[in-house]
Tab-separated table of C-alpha atoms in Angstrom:
chain	number	residue	atom	x	y	z
A	1	UNK	CA	-22.732	18.082	0.173
A	2	UNK	CA	-20.307	15.799	-1.638
A	3	UNK	CA	-21.378	12.544	-3.221
A	4	UNK	CA	-20.081	10.381	-0.355
A	5	UNK	CA	-21.859	12.139	2.502
A	6	UNK	CA	-24.631	9.652	3.242
A	7	UNK	CA	-22.498	6.507	3.055
A	8	UNK	CA	-19.166	7.644	4.451
A	9	UNK	CA	-20.334	10.233	6.929
A	10	UNK	CA	-18.178	13.040	5.561
A	11	UNK	CA	-18.132	15.380	2.650
A	12	UNK	CA	-15.681	13.859	0.198
A	13	UNK	CA	-14.317	17.151	-1.137
A	14	UNK	CA	-11.018	17.733	0.625
A	15	UNK	CA	-11.202	14.450	2.534
A	16	UNK	CA	-7.988	12.470	2.669
A	17	UNK	CA	-7.794	8.698	2.309
A	18	UNK	CA	-5.050	8.404	4.942
A	19	UNK	CA	-7.569	9.171	7.684
A	20	UNK	CA	-9.594	6.091	6.707
A	21	UNK	CA	-6.448	3.950	6.421
A	22	UNK	CA	-5.201	5.049	9.848
A	23	UNK	CA	-8.563	3.930	11.260
A	24	UNK	CA	-8.463	0.628	9.370
A	25	UNK	CA	-11.835	1.365	7.829
A	26	UNK	CA	-11.437	-0.745	4.694
A	27	UNK	CA	-15.113	-0.661	3.748
A	28	UNK	CA	-15.083	3.130	3.580
A	29	UNK	CA	-11.801	3.130	1.653
A	30	UNK	CA	-13.428	0.866	-0.916
A	31	UNK	CA	-16.500	3.100	-1.144
A	32	UNK	CA	-14.252	6.137	-1.585
A	33	UNK	CA	-12.413	4.348	-4.416
A	34	UNK	CA	-15.703	3.465	-6.088
A	35	UNK	CA	-16.815	7.082	-5.973
A	36	UNK	CA	-13.452	8.755	-6.553
A	37	UNK	CA	-10.968	6.415	-8.273
A	38	UNK	CA	-8.493	9.288	-8.583
A	39	UNK	CA	-7.943	8.824	-4.846
A	40	UNK	CA	-5.311	6.221	-5.806
A	41	UNK	CA	-3.185	8.999	-7.280
A	42	UNK	CA	-3.495	11.409	-4.343
A	43	UNK	CA	-0.313	11.695	-2.272
A	44	UNK	CA	-0.345	11.752	1.503
A	45	UNK	CA	0.709	15.098	2.920
A	46	UNK	CA	4.180	15.052	4.441
A	47	UNK	CA	5.222	11.617	3.139
A	48	UNK	CA	4.373	11.675	-0.538
A	49	UNK	CA	2.967	8.175	-0.167
A	50	UNK	CA	0.208	6.897	-2.373
A	51	UNK	CA	-2.656	4.797	-1.054
A	52	UNK	CA	-0.841	1.642	-2.193
A	53	UNK	CA	2.203	2.514	-0.037
A	54	UNK	CA	0.048	2.796	3.082
A	55	UNK	CA	-2.000	-0.317	2.372
A	56	UNK	CA	1.178	-2.349	1.913
A	57	UNK	CA	2.644	-1.213	5.222
A	58	UNK	CA	-0.551	-1.641	7.231
A	59	UNK	CA	-1.399	-5.027	8.763
A	60	UNK	CA	-4.525	-6.993	7.882
A	61	UNK	CA	-5.571	-5.054	4.800
A	62	UNK	CA	-7.893	-7.169	2.659
A	63	UNK	CA	-5.997	-8.350	-0.414
A	64	UNK	CA	-9.004	-7.526	-2.596
A	65	UNK	CA	-8.611	-3.871	-1.611
A	66	UNK	CA	-4.937	-3.913	-2.610
A	67	UNK	CA	-5.896	-5.637	-5.866
A	68	UNK	CA	-8.509	-2.925	-6.545
A	69	UNK	CA	-5.955	-0.141	-5.970
A	70	UNK	CA	-3.563	-1.869	-8.382
A	71	UNK	CA	-6.259	-2.055	-11.027
A	72	UNK	CA	-7.012	1.651	-10.603
A	73	UNK	CA	-3.361	2.763	-10.506
A	74	UNK	CA	-0.863	0.095	-11.493
A	75	UNK	CA	1.886	2.714	-11.823
A	76	UNK	CA	1.748	3.090	-8.021
A	77	UNK	CA	3.897	-0.062	-7.824
A	78	UNK	CA	6.896	1.845	-9.128
A	79	UNK	CA	6.105	5.300	-7.740
A	80	UNK	CA	8.442	6.298	-4.894
A	81	UNK	CA	7.349	8.337	-1.902
A	82	UNK	CA	9.468	11.165	-0.446
A	83	UNK	CA	11.939	8.668	1.068
A	84	UNK	CA	12.260	7.005	-2.350
A	85	UNK	CA	10.515	3.886	-1.007
A	86	UNK	CA	8.220	1.857	-3.220
A	87	UNK	CA	5.174	0.017	-1.882
A	88	UNK	CA	7.238	-3.212	-1.843
A	89	UNK	CA	9.522	-1.602	0.782
A	90	UNK	CA	6.553	-1.075	3.100
A	91	UNK	CA	5.232	-4.562	2.444
A	92	UNK	CA	8.614	-6.063	3.332
A	93	UNK	CA	9.034	-3.927	6.446
A	94	UNK	CA	5.607	-4.966	7.776
A	95	UNK	CA	6.009	-7.838	6.628
A	96	UNK	CA	2.888	-8.287	4.577
A	97	UNK	CA	1.414	-11.701	3.902
A	98	UNK	CA	2.762	-13.992	1.225
A	99	UNK	CA	-0.385	-13.314	-0.833
A	100	UNK	CA	0.234	-9.550	-0.776
A	101	UNK	CA	3.919	-9.938	-1.682
A	102	UNK	CA	3.062	-12.313	-4.494
A	103	UNK	CA	0.398	-9.943	-5.828
A	104	UNK	CA	2.797	-6.985	-5.840
A	105	UNK	CA	5.586	-8.886	-7.518
A	106	UNK	CA	3.365	-10.519	-10.124
A	107	UNK	CA	1.774	-7.231	-11.168
A	108	UNK	CA	5.036	-5.553	-12.092
A	109	UNK	CA	8.581	-6.284	-13.038
A	110	UNK	CA	9.514	-7.814	-9.712
A	111	UNK	CA	13.255	-7.681	-10.309
A	112	UNK	CA	13.220	-3.928	-10.915
A	113	UNK	CA	11.152	-3.290	-7.790
A	114	UNK	CA	13.380	-5.521	-5.697
A	115	UNK	CA	16.500	-3.713	-6.967
A	116	UNK	CA	15.126	-0.273	-6.039
A	117	UNK	CA	16.718	1.365	-3.007
A	118	UNK	CA	15.115	3.880	-0.692
A	119	UNK	CA	16.813	7.092	0.462
A	120	UNK	CA	18.770	5.083	3.057
A	121	UNK	CA	20.065	2.770	0.289
A	122	UNK	CA	17.961	-0.175	1.546
A	123	UNK	CA	16.510	-2.801	-0.729
A	124	UNK	CA	13.128	-4.304	0.070
A	125	UNK	CA	15.019	-7.468	1.023
A	126	UNK	CA	16.961	-5.521	3.688
A	127	UNK	CA	13.698	-4.444	5.265
A	128	UNK	CA	12.305	-7.960	5.145
A	129	UNK	CA	15.304	-9.622	6.782
A	130	UNK	CA	16.876	-6.834	8.793
A	131	UNK	CA	14.701	-6.548	11.851
A	132	UNK	CA	13.523	-10.010	12.801
A	133	UNK	CA	14.341	-13.687	12.937
A	134	UNK	CA	13.214	-15.329	9.723
A	135	UNK	CA	12.183	-18.412	11.685
A	136	UNK	CA	9.331	-16.408	13.231
A	137	UNK	CA	7.842	-15.272	9.924
A	138	UNK	CA	5.110	-17.316	8.279
A	139	UNK	CA	6.128	-18.385	4.779
A	140	UNK	CA	9.519	-16.638	5.044
A	141	UNK	CA	11.177	-19.057	2.618
A	142	UNK	CA	8.453	-18.529	0.020
A	143	UNK	CA	8.626	-14.739	0.357
A	144	UNK	CA	12.419	-14.764	0.058
A	145	UNK	CA	12.088	-16.830	-3.119
A	146	UNK	CA	9.813	-14.112	-4.550
A	147	UNK	CA	12.286	-11.368	-3.700
């Protein structure tokens, strides 16, 4: 049995973090990171996304979990997935909370991340503004100022 069997309920060898993320099981994601920090560098099959990509595009992820992933793999901020999107693209498309956006942009060179385009030539700002009325977004002005 793998080291995570008794706590997580699965054998950790060959287990994929994206199953836990899709279930919103943040406690088990954190336990997996404690036991296997290299999980932050594992890419999701089919998308090439890292754990940070998925956390940024998933609602209601605890900010402490995102912070932990950044500590374990800060280079994930500037690592594109197969569609050339960075985690900031997913955070803007969601949109993530102001606290998450601020954390992402403070941990890296925000200007470089904000200037990065995905495979459809979209900036993170396009994703943030393109699909909704800004008046309906909490802290929209503050988030725009960050971007």
